[in-house]
mmCIF file of C-alpha atoms and ligand atoms in Angstrom:
data_model
loop_
_atom_site.group_PDB
_atom_site.id
_atom_site.type_symbol
_atom_site.label_atom_id
_atom_site.label_comp_id
_atom_site.label_asym_id
_atom_site.label_seq_id
_atom_site.Cartn_x
_atom_site.Cartn_y
_atom_site.Cartn_z
ATOM 1 C CA MET Y 158 4.608 25.057 -3.739
ATOM 2 C CA LEU Y 159 6.443 24.733 -7.054
ATOM 3 C CA GLN Y 160 10.204 24.286 -6.865
ATOM 4 C CA ARG Y 161 12.204 26.964 -8.618
ATOM 5 C CA ASN Y 162 15.391 25.082 -9.302
ATOM 6 C CA ILE Y 163 17.107 25.008 -12.676
ATOM 7 C CA LEU Y 164 19.891 22.564 -13.443
ATOM 8 C CA ILE Y 165 22.439 23.941 -15.884
ATOM 9 C CA VAL Y 166 25.005 21.792 -17.667
ATOM 10 C CA ASP Y 167 27.845 24.151 -18.434
ATOM 11 C CA ASP Y 168 31.556 24.237 -17.607
ATOM 12 C CA ASP Y 169 31.831 28.007 -17.984
ATOM 13 C CA LYS Y 170 31.019 29.633 -14.649
ATOM 14 C CA ASN Y 171 30.738 33.012 -16.308
ATOM 15 C CA ASN Y 172 27.838 31.794 -18.492
ATOM 16 C CA VAL Y 173 26.046 30.555 -15.394
ATOM 17 C CA LEU Y 174 26.534 33.834 -13.566
ATOM 18 C CA VAL Y 175 25.264 35.918 -16.491
ATOM 19 C CA LEU Y 176 22.237 33.692 -17.011
ATOM 20 C CA GLY Y 177 21.575 33.699 -13.267
ATOM 21 C CA ASP Y 178 21.287 37.501 -13.355
ATOM 22 C CA PHE Y 179 18.493 37.263 -15.923
ATOM 23 C CA LEU Y 180 16.655 34.339 -14.371
ATOM 24 C CA LYS Y 181 15.624 36.085 -11.183
ATOM 25 C CA GLY Y 182 13.870 33.972 -8.621
ATOM 26 C CA PHE Y 183 15.485 30.739 -9.754
ATOM 27 C CA ARG Y 184 18.283 28.819 -8.125
ATOM 28 C CA LEU Y 185 20.774 27.591 -10.731
ATOM 29 C CA LEU Y 186 22.631 24.396 -9.914
ATOM 30 C CA GLU Y 187 25.658 23.841 -12.062
ATOM 31 C CA VAL Y 188 27.022 20.522 -13.377
ATOM 32 C CA SER Y 189 29.428 19.778 -16.194
ATOM 33 C CA ASN Y 190 29.095 16.167 -17.351
ATOM 34 C CA VAL Y 191 26.562 13.400 -18.005
ATOM 35 C CA ARG Y 192 27.149 11.502 -14.747
ATOM 36 C CA GLU Y 193 26.743 14.578 -12.531
ATOM 37 C CA THR Y 194 23.674 15.660 -14.468
ATOM 38 C CA MET Y 195 21.931 12.308 -14.140
ATOM 39 C CA GLN Y 196 22.709 12.000 -10.436
ATOM 40 C CA THR Y 197 21.594 15.534 -9.600
ATOM 41 C CA ALA Y 198 18.495 15.521 -11.813
ATOM 42 C CA ALA Y 199 17.265 12.231 -10.370
ATOM 43 C CA LEU Y 200 17.626 13.357 -6.763
ATOM 44 C CA SER Y 201 16.054 16.833 -6.731
ATOM 45 C CA PRO Y 202 13.011 18.397 -8.398
ATOM 46 C CA PHE Y 203 13.946 20.783 -11.228
ATOM 47 C CA GLU Y 204 11.718 23.017 -13.305
ATOM 48 C CA LEU Y 205 14.155 22.908 -16.179
ATOM 49 C CA ILE Y 206 17.483 21.519 -17.375
ATOM 50 C CA ILE Y 207 19.595 23.777 -19.567
ATOM 51 C CA ILE Y 208 22.314 22.051 -21.577
ATOM 52 C CA ASN Y 209 25.095 24.084 -23.127
ATOM 53 C CA MET Y 210 26.238 21.776 -25.918
ATOM 54 C CA GLN Y 211 29.574 23.585 -26.031
ATOM 55 C CA THR Y 212 30.477 22.172 -22.612
ATOM 56 C CA LYS Y 213 33.853 20.509 -22.946
ATOM 57 C CA GLY Y 214 33.698 16.730 -23.483
ATOM 58 C CA LEU Y 215 29.896 16.662 -23.359
ATOM 59 C CA ASP Y 216 27.958 14.277 -25.626
ATOM 60 C CA THR Y 217 24.746 16.321 -25.755
ATOM 61 C CA ILE Y 218 22.657 13.702 -27.546
ATOM 62 C CA HIS Y 219 23.782 10.956 -25.173
ATOM 63 C CA LEU Y 220 22.822 13.157 -22.225
ATOM 64 C CA ILE Y 221 19.362 13.953 -23.634
ATOM 65 C CA GLU Y 222 18.762 10.276 -24.406
ATOM 66 C CA SER Y 223 19.733 9.352 -20.830
ATOM 67 C CA LEU Y 224 17.448 12.019 -19.329
ATOM 68 C CA LYS Y 225 14.475 10.991 -21.463
ATOM 69 C CA ARG Y 226 15.000 7.276 -20.757
ATOM 70 C CA LEU Y 227 15.032 7.525 -16.958
ATOM 71 C CA PRO Y 228 11.490 7.784 -15.482
ATOM 72 C CA LEU Y 229 12.692 10.119 -12.709
ATOM 73 C CA THR Y 230 14.054 12.657 -15.203
ATOM 74 C CA SER Y 231 12.051 12.067 -18.386
ATOM 75 C CA SER Y 232 9.398 14.667 -17.578
ATOM 76 C CA ILE Y 233 11.782 17.510 -16.737
ATOM 77 C CA PRO Y 234 11.740 20.086 -19.562
ATOM 78 C CA VAL Y 235 15.065 20.473 -21.396
ATOM 79 C CA VAL Y 236 16.463 23.457 -23.274
ATOM 80 C CA VAL Y 237 19.619 23.134 -25.378
ATOM 81 C CA LEU Y 238 21.948 26.071 -25.939
ATOM 82 C CA GLY Y 239 23.651 25.373 -29.273
ATOM 83 C CA ASN Y 240 25.971 26.992 -31.751
ATOM 84 C CA GLY Y 241 23.436 26.949 -34.592
ATOM 85 C CA VAL Y 242 25.960 25.195 -36.832
ATOM 86 C CA ASN Y 243 25.468 21.542 -35.961
ATOM 87 C CA THR Y 244 21.963 21.022 -37.329
ATOM 88 C CA TYR Y 245 22.171 17.262 -36.692
ATOM 89 C CA VAL Y 246 22.269 17.917 -32.919
ATOM 90 C CA GLU Y 247 19.437 20.423 -33.192
ATOM 91 C CA ASP Y 248 17.225 18.042 -35.214
ATOM 92 C CA ARG Y 249 18.030 15.047 -33.041
ATOM 93 C CA ALA Y 250 17.464 17.053 -29.849
ATOM 94 C CA PHE Y 251 13.939 17.954 -30.978
ATOM 95 C CA GLU Y 252 13.287 14.338 -32.010
ATOM 96 C CA LEU Y 253 14.193 13.279 -28.485
ATOM 97 C CA GLY Y 254 11.695 15.746 -27.040
ATOM 98 C CA VAL Y 255 13.648 18.803 -25.884
ATOM 99 C CA ASP Y 256 11.496 21.869 -25.371
ATOM 100 C CA ASP Y 257 13.671 24.409 -27.138
ATOM 101 C CA TYR Y 258 16.991 24.821 -28.895
ATOM 102 C CA ILE Y 259 18.409 28.331 -28.524
ATOM 103 C CA ASN Y 260 21.311 29.711 -30.521
ATOM 104 C CA LEU Y 261 24.073 30.915 -28.211
ATOM 105 C CA LYS Y 262 24.721 33.764 -30.623
ATOM 106 C CA SER Y 263 21.398 35.294 -29.537
ATOM 107 C CA SER Y 264 21.495 38.053 -26.943
ATOM 108 C CA ILE Y 265 21.358 37.008 -23.304
ATOM 109 C CA SER Y 266 18.040 38.806 -23.068
ATOM 110 C CA THR Y 267 16.557 36.667 -25.881
ATOM 111 C CA ILE Y 268 18.019 33.477 -24.411
ATOM 112 C CA SER Y 269 16.572 34.157 -20.956
ATOM 113 C CA SER Y 270 13.175 35.173 -22.394
ATOM 114 C CA ARG Y 271 12.891 31.944 -24.332
ATOM 115 C CA ILE Y 272 13.945 29.946 -21.267
ATOM 116 C CA LEU Y 273 11.277 31.683 -19.173
ATOM 117 C CA ARG Y 274 8.702 31.026 -21.895
ATOM 118 C CA VAL Y 275 9.451 27.290 -21.726
ATOM 119 C CA ILE Y 276 9.080 27.360 -17.948
ATOM 120 C CA ASP Y 277 5.754 29.245 -18.153
ATOM 121 C CA TYR Y 278 4.430 26.896 -20.824
ATOM 122 C CA GLN Y 279 5.320 23.847 -18.728
ATOM 123 C CA ARG Y 280 3.627 25.385 -15.687
ATOM 124 C CA CYS Y 281 0.458 25.948 -17.722
ATOM 125 C CA LEU Y 282 0.508 22.308 -18.848
ATOM 126 C CA LYS Y 283 0.885 21.149 -15.234
ATOM 127 C CA GLU Y 284 -1.995 23.349 -14.110
ATOM 128 C CA ILE Y 285 -4.234 22.009 -16.892
ATOM 129 C CA ALA Y 286 -3.299 18.425 -15.986
ATOM 130 C CA LEU Y 287 -4.067 19.158 -12.332
ATOM 131 C CA LYS Y 288 -7.449 20.651 -13.230
ATOM 132 C CA ASP Y 289 -8.234 17.580 -15.373
ATOM 133 C CA GLU Y 290 -7.291 15.349 -12.469
ATOM 134 C CA ILE Y 291 -9.528 17.313 -10.089
ATOM 135 C CA ALA Y 292 -12.388 17.170 -12.620
ATOM 136 C CA GLU Y 293 -11.964 13.396 -13.008
ATOM 137 C CA ASP Y 294 -12.033 12.954 -9.219
ATOM 138 C CA LYS Y 295 -15.183 15.051 -9.090
ATOM 139 C CA ILE Y 296 -16.878 12.968 -11.790
ATOM 140 C CA GLU Y 297 -15.897 9.767 -10.002
ATOM 141 C CA ARG Y 298 -17.310 11.102 -6.706
ATOM 142 C CA MET Y 299 -20.522 12.110 -8.495
ATOM 143 C CA GLN Y 300 -20.851 8.650 -10.022
ATOM 144 C CA LYS Y 301 -20.476 7.064 -6.609
ATOM 145 C CA GLN Y 302 -23.036 9.477 -5.172
ATOM 146 C CA ILE Y 303 -25.506 8.590 -7.940
ATOM 147 C CA ILE Y 304 -25.038 4.891 -7.245
ATOM 148 C CA GLU Y 305 -25.435 5.446 -3.512
ATOM 149 C CA SER Y 306 -28.518 7.582 -4.094
ATOM 150 C CA PHE Y 307 -30.082 4.907 -6.258
ATOM 151 C CA ALA Y 308 -29.243 2.297 -3.634
ATOM 152 C CA SER Y 309 -30.788 4.392 -0.867
ATOM 153 C CA ILE Y 310 -33.934 4.884 -2.956
ATOM 154 C CA ILE Y 311 -34.319 1.108 -3.048
ATOM 155 C CA GLU Y 312 -33.493 0.872 0.653
ATOM 156 C CA GLY Y 313 -36.086 3.495 1.497
ATOM 157 C CA ARG Y 314 -38.669 1.564 -0.460
ATOM 158 C CA ASP Y 315 -38.157 -1.718 1.337
ATOM 159 C CA SER Y 316 -35.719 -2.113 4.236
ATOM 160 C CA SER Y 317 -35.199 -5.838 3.619
ATOM 161 C CA THR Y 318 -34.267 -5.082 0.008
ATOM 162 C CA GLY Y 319 -31.863 -2.394 1.198
ATOM 163 C CA ALA Y 320 -30.044 -4.885 3.415
ATOM 164 C CA HIS Y 321 -30.156 -7.367 0.555
ATOM 165 C CA ILE Y 322 -28.258 -5.114 -1.858
ATOM 166 C CA LYS Y 323 -25.458 -4.588 0.658
ATOM 167 C CA ARG Y 324 -25.092 -8.299 1.348
ATOM 168 C CA THR Y 325 -25.213 -9.244 -2.325
ATOM 169 C CA ALA Y 326 -22.443 -6.734 -3.070
ATOM 170 C CA ALA Y 327 -20.354 -8.452 -0.378
ATOM 171 C CA TYR Y 328 -21.051 -11.903 -1.913
ATOM 172 C CA VAL Y 329 -20.128 -10.581 -5.374
ATOM 173 C CA GLU Y 330 -16.774 -9.446 -4.027
ATOM 174 C CA ILE Y 331 -16.147 -12.839 -2.395
ATOM 175 C CA VAL Y 332 -17.043 -14.738 -5.583
ATOM 176 C CA ILE Y 333 -14.801 -12.553 -7.745
ATOM 177 C CA ARG Y 334 -11.881 -13.113 -5.399
ATOM 178 C CA GLY Y 335 -12.593 -16.864 -5.469
ATOM 179 C CA LEU Y 336 -12.729 -16.967 -9.275
ATOM 180 C CA ILE Y 337 -9.396 -15.190 -9.513
ATOM 181 C CA GLU Y 338 -7.835 -17.580 -6.991
ATOM 182 C CA ALA Y 339 -9.240 -20.537 -8.934
ATOM 183 C CA GLY Y 340 -7.863 -19.110 -12.203
ATOM 184 C CA ASP Y 341 -11.334 -18.940 -13.824
ATOM 185 C CA TYR Y 342 -12.347 -16.218 -16.307
ATOM 186 C CA LEU Y 343 -9.071 -14.382 -15.764
ATOM 187 C CA ASP Y 344 -9.337 -12.690 -19.178
ATOM 188 C CA GLU Y 345 -12.475 -10.911 -18.052
ATOM 189 C CA LEU Y 346 -11.621 -10.367 -14.400
ATOM 190 C CA THR Y 347 -9.452 -7.290 -14.789
ATOM 191 C CA ASP Y 348 -9.051 -4.932 -11.829
ATOM 192 C CA ASP Y 349 -11.402 -2.419 -13.487
ATOM 193 C CA PHE Y 350 -14.035 -5.066 -14.150
ATOM 194 C CA CYS Y 351 -13.915 -6.353 -10.555
ATOM 195 C CA GLU Y 352 -14.164 -2.823 -9.170
ATOM 196 C CA SER Y 353 -17.109 -2.094 -11.470
ATOM 197 C CA CYS Y 354 -18.922 -5.307 -10.436
ATOM 198 C CA VAL Y 355 -18.720 -4.519 -6.718
ATOM 199 C CA ALA Y 356 -19.701 -0.875 -7.245
ATOM 200 C CA ALA Y 357 -22.573 -1.711 -9.609
ATOM 201 C CA ALA Y 358 -23.996 -4.644 -7.610
ATOM 202 C CA PRO Y 359 -26.214 -2.421 -5.401
ATOM 203 C CA LEU Y 360 -28.060 -1.264 -8.531
ATOM 204 C CA HIS Y 361 -29.112 -4.709 -9.767
ATOM 205 C CA ASP Y 362 -32.715 -4.373 -8.523
ATOM 206 C CA ILE Y 363 -33.161 -0.655 -9.249
ATOM 207 C CA GLY Y 364 -35.984 -1.516 -11.680
ATOM 208 C CA LYS Y 365 -38.086 -2.604 -8.686
ATOM 209 C CA ILE Y 366 -38.854 1.017 -7.920
ATOM 210 C CA THR Y 367 -41.318 0.890 -10.816
ATOM 211 C CA VAL Y 368 -43.107 -2.144 -9.410
ATOM 212 C CA SER Y 369 -46.100 -1.363 -7.209
ATOM 213 C CA ASP Y 370 -45.971 -1.970 -3.455
ATOM 214 C CA VAL Y 371 -48.979 -4.232 -3.808
ATOM 215 C CA ILE Y 372 -46.876 -6.660 -5.821
ATOM 216 C CA LEU Y 373 -43.501 -5.968 -4.214
ATOM 217 C CA CYS Y 374 -44.773 -6.496 -0.656
ATOM 218 C CA LYS Y 375 -47.484 -9.085 -1.332
ATOM 219 C CA PRO Y 376 -47.388 -11.579 1.505
ATOM 220 C CA GLY Y 377 -48.047 -14.582 -0.689
ATOM 221 C CA LYS Y 378 -47.521 -16.158 -4.082
ATOM 222 C CA LEU Y 379 -47.783 -13.785 -7.043
ATOM 223 C CA THR Y 380 -50.374 -14.400 -9.739
ATOM 224 C CA VAL Y 381 -49.138 -15.003 -13.288
ATOM 225 C CA ASP Y 382 -49.881 -11.397 -14.215
ATOM 226 C CA GLU Y 383 -48.222 -10.038 -11.092
ATOM 227 C CA PHE Y 384 -45.157 -12.188 -11.741
ATOM 228 C CA MET Y 385 -44.963 -10.839 -15.280
ATOM 229 C CA ILE Y 386 -44.998 -7.297 -13.908
ATOM 230 C CA MET Y 387 -42.336 -8.221 -11.364
ATOM 231 C CA GLN Y 388 -40.177 -9.632 -14.172
ATOM 232 C CA THR Y 389 -40.152 -6.258 -15.937
ATOM 233 C CA HIS Y 390 -37.830 -4.891 -13.218
ATOM 234 C CA ALA Y 391 -34.799 -6.443 -14.929
ATOM 235 C CA ARG Y 392 -35.260 -4.838 -18.319
ATOM 236 C CA ILE Y 393 -36.507 -1.544 -16.876
ATOM 237 C CA GLY Y 394 -33.619 -1.425 -14.398
ATOM 238 C CA GLY Y 395 -31.045 -1.833 -17.170
ATOM 239 C CA LYS Y 396 -32.728 0.878 -19.218
ATOM 240 C CA MET Y 397 -32.911 3.249 -16.245
ATOM 241 C CA ILE Y 398 -29.206 2.873 -15.532
ATOM 242 C CA ALA Y 399 -28.266 3.287 -19.197
ATOM 243 C CA GLU Y 400 -30.311 6.473 -19.474
ATOM 244 C CA THR Y 401 -29.340 7.985 -16.131
ATOM 245 C CA LEU Y 402 -25.652 7.193 -16.160
ATOM 246 C CA SER Y 403 -24.960 7.522 -19.881
ATOM 247 C CA GLY Y 404 -22.515 10.373 -19.209
ATOM 248 C CA MET Y 405 -20.321 8.198 -17.043
ATOM 249 C CA GLU Y 406 -16.604 8.518 -17.654
ATOM 250 C CA SER Y 407 -16.072 4.813 -17.153
ATOM 251 C CA SER Y 408 -18.024 2.988 -19.837
ATOM 252 C CA LEU Y 409 -17.053 -0.300 -18.195
ATOM 253 C CA MET Y 410 -18.798 0.759 -15.009
ATOM 254 C CA LEU Y 411 -21.873 1.721 -17.012
ATOM 255 C CA SER Y 412 -21.996 -1.487 -19.066
ATOM 256 C CA THR Y 413 -21.432 -3.611 -15.951
ATOM 257 C CA ALA Y 414 -24.259 -1.876 -14.090
ATOM 258 C CA VAL Y 415 -26.586 -2.231 -17.080
ATOM 259 C CA ASP Y 416 -25.686 -5.915 -17.587
ATOM 260 C CA MET Y 417 -26.102 -6.774 -13.905
ATOM 261 C CA ALA Y 418 -29.530 -5.155 -13.736
ATOM 262 C CA THR Y 419 -30.761 -6.529 -17.054
ATOM 263 C CA TYR Y 420 -29.496 -10.102 -16.910
ATOM 264 C CA HIS Y 421 -29.334 -11.076 -13.226
ATOM 265 C CA HIS Y 422 -32.447 -13.284 -13.637
ATOM 266 C CA GLU Y 423 -31.114 -15.145 -16.668
ATOM 267 C CA LYS Y 424 -30.315 -18.822 -16.048
ATOM 268 C CA TRP Y 425 -27.361 -20.908 -17.280
ATOM 269 C CA ASN Y 426 -29.741 -23.380 -19.006
ATOM 270 C CA GLY Y 427 -31.693 -20.664 -20.833
ATOM 271 C CA THR Y 428 -34.902 -20.737 -18.752
ATOM 272 C CA GLY Y 429 -34.419 -17.326 -17.116
ATOM 273 C CA TYR Y 430 -35.687 -13.884 -18.079
ATOM 274 C CA PRO Y 431 -35.955 -11.411 -19.777
ATOM 275 C CA PHE Y 432 -34.162 -12.866 -22.835
ATOM 276 C CA ASN Y 433 -33.662 -16.604 -22.133
ATOM 277 C CA LEU Y 434 -29.918 -16.251 -22.654
ATOM 278 C CA VAL Y 435 -27.835 -19.396 -22.186
ATOM 279 C CA ARG Y 436 -24.502 -20.192 -20.556
ATOM 280 C CA GLU Y 437 -21.732 -17.707 -21.372
ATOM 281 C CA ASP Y 438 -24.045 -15.580 -23.498
ATOM 282 C CA ILE Y 439 -25.111 -14.226 -20.104
ATOM 283 C CA PRO Y 440 -22.549 -11.570 -19.095
ATOM 284 C CA LEU Y 441 -20.174 -12.808 -16.377
ATOM 285 C CA CYS Y 442 -21.114 -9.985 -14.002
ATOM 286 C CA ALA Y 443 -24.784 -11.051 -14.209
ATOM 287 C CA ARG Y 444 -23.914 -14.737 -13.655
ATOM 288 C CA ILE Y 445 -22.055 -13.722 -10.500
ATOM 289 C CA MET Y 446 -24.897 -11.449 -9.431
ATOM 290 C CA ALA Y 447 -27.442 -14.247 -9.962
ATOM 291 C CA ILE Y 448 -25.896 -16.555 -7.401
ATOM 292 C CA ALA Y 449 -25.420 -13.770 -4.844
ATOM 293 C CA ASP Y 450 -28.999 -12.626 -5.382
ATOM 294 C CA VAL Y 451 -30.625 -16.047 -5.037
ATOM 295 C CA PHE Y 452 -28.539 -17.123 -2.045
ATOM 296 C CA ASP Y 453 -29.432 -13.997 -0.136
ATOM 297 C CA ALA Y 454 -33.117 -14.289 -1.027
ATOM 298 C CA LEU Y 455 -33.117 -17.883 0.247
ATOM 299 C CA VAL Y 456 -31.621 -17.082 3.656
ATOM 300 C CA SER Y 457 -33.589 -13.863 4.169
ATOM 301 C CA LYS Y 458 -37.023 -13.241 5.538
ATOM 302 C CA ARG Y 459 -39.293 -11.711 2.923
ATOM 303 C CA CYS Y 460 -42.903 -10.595 3.052
ATOM 304 C CA TYR Y 461 -43.880 -13.752 1.202
ATOM 305 C CA LYS Y 462 -41.594 -16.300 2.916
ATOM 306 C CA GLU Y 463 -39.535 -17.273 5.933
ATOM 307 C CA PRO Y 464 -35.762 -17.685 5.683
ATOM 308 C CA ILE Y 465 -34.179 -21.096 5.244
ATOM 309 C CA SER Y 466 -30.906 -22.172 6.876
ATOM 310 C CA TYR Y 467 -27.532 -21.502 5.307
ATOM 311 C CA GLU Y 468 -26.971 -25.235 4.762
ATOM 312 C CA GLN Y 469 -30.313 -25.630 2.969
ATOM 313 C CA ALA Y 470 -29.503 -22.616 0.818
ATOM 314 C CA PHE Y 471 -26.058 -23.966 -0.100
ATOM 315 C CA ASP Y 472 -27.688 -27.322 -1.000
ATOM 316 C CA ILE Y 473 -30.086 -25.545 -3.380
ATOM 317 C CA ILE Y 474 -27.245 -23.541 -4.959
ATOM 318 C CA ARG Y 475 -25.236 -26.751 -5.483
ATOM 319 C CA ASP Y 476 -28.248 -28.549 -6.993
ATOM 320 C CA GLU Y 477 -28.778 -25.665 -9.412
ATOM 321 C CA SER Y 478 -25.221 -25.835 -10.775
ATOM 322 C CA GLY Y 479 -25.468 -26.122 -14.554
ATOM 323 C CA ARG Y 480 -29.190 -25.336 -14.424
ATOM 324 C CA HIS Y 481 -29.708 -21.929 -12.872
ATOM 325 C CA PHE Y 482 -26.055 -21.143 -12.235
ATOM 326 C CA ASP Y 483 -22.659 -21.221 -13.940
ATOM 327 C CA PRO Y 484 -20.943 -24.389 -12.573
ATOM 328 C CA LYS Y 485 -17.579 -22.643 -12.138
ATOM 329 C CA ILE Y 486 -19.174 -19.929 -10.025
ATOM 330 C CA VAL Y 487 -21.053 -22.489 -7.934
ATOM 331 C CA GLU Y 488 -17.803 -24.354 -7.280
ATOM 332 C CA VAL Y 489 -16.151 -21.176 -6.012
ATOM 333 C CA PHE Y 490 -19.218 -20.206 -3.978
ATOM 334 C CA MET Y 491 -19.300 -23.605 -2.251
ATOM 335 C CA LYS Y 492 -15.579 -23.437 -1.557
ATOM 336 C CA LEU Y 493 -16.050 -20.048 0.120
ATOM 337 C CA LYS Y 494 -19.120 -20.977 2.186
ATOM 338 C CA ASP Y 495 -17.518 -19.827 5.435
ATOM 339 C CA GLU Y 496 -16.716 -16.397 4.033
ATOM 340 C CA VAL Y 497 -20.212 -16.033 2.587
ATOM 341 C CA VAL Y 498 -21.810 -16.912 5.939
ATOM 342 C CA LYS Y 499 -19.449 -14.565 7.762
ATOM 343 C CA ALA Y 500 -20.333 -11.683 5.430
ATOM 344 C CA SER Y 501 -24.029 -12.410 5.840
ATOM 345 C CA ASP Y 502 -23.759 -12.570 9.640
ATOM 346 C CA CYS Y 503 -21.776 -9.326 9.780
ATOM 347 C CA LEU Y 504 -24.323 -7.471 7.681
ATOM 348 C CA TYR Y 505 -27.658 -7.461 9.497
ATOM 349 C CA PRO Y 506 -27.313 -10.719 11.466
ATOM 350 C CA SER Y 507 -30.583 -10.112 13.297
ATOM 351 C CA GLU Y 508 -32.624 -9.986 10.137
ATOM 352 C CA ASN Y 509 -31.985 -13.521 8.938
ATOM 353 C CA GLY Y 510 -32.555 -15.367 12.155
ATOM 354 C CA VAL Y 511 -30.880 -18.446 10.683
HETATM 355 FE FE1 LIG Z 91 -34.033 -8.915 -9.299
#
């Protein structure tokens, strides 16, 4: 419930009493100098501060400056009651962000009406801000639901792939933490970027839903043609995400999801697909995704292969440093072997059997 307190800076009790009669429903707290005002305003919630600039010994501008400087009081609306003569104070007060300057020569009815108008206006602004906040939360929830829906579509298609996307998201998180601890790529690894990488990781193979079951679940080596079709999942996945999530509030989330899906099969030495990108031309999120993706594929049972042991998989990852993978990411991945294994064992330990 909104507080209905007004702080009034005035040394004339009669003024406060008269104003109090017109401002029904509000509790007026009275102070008479800068120190009292700052202390009181910072401790309790007020809908408004009224400053009578004729208060004895009061430096009105100094008080407004102090209120606007302090984070606890800067957002409280301020109305100045002035004599209409000192235009410097009036101009400066507006420059500092007061909400109204009312001439004390006006009738008490006019003064109170203008005060109430300021209060109503501020309430409207708060309500709009609250609605915006609720709408943003709703959009964010919808985005998460879309991502989860996409992920469950993949999971429904192939249960081993579904487990794979959850594990790879866990590896992505571990690698990002490791890179930050190692001081690598700190310019790119902002909080928003890291959050986007972990959230978008489950979508990296979304393009596979366009690949036929015959190819996706073939229990043997793919032919050249079949492999070419399989390769299309990267480009198609990126396009699908871009088209489906183009209305996303967070463009970083969208670009990260698109980059992860499109480039997660690119290789550091330029021999990957779909665009043969090299080294740091491959987006960082995709370079991280690549290592998580390959490691999990190596230690997992698939329709076309048996799993290999964690140690064998780590050996392959290390050997591919500077060829398939970004050397800095490999270094971090090897350093965090225990965490990677732990995450893999926690998520579907029975599936690997290694
Ligand atoms: Fe893939």
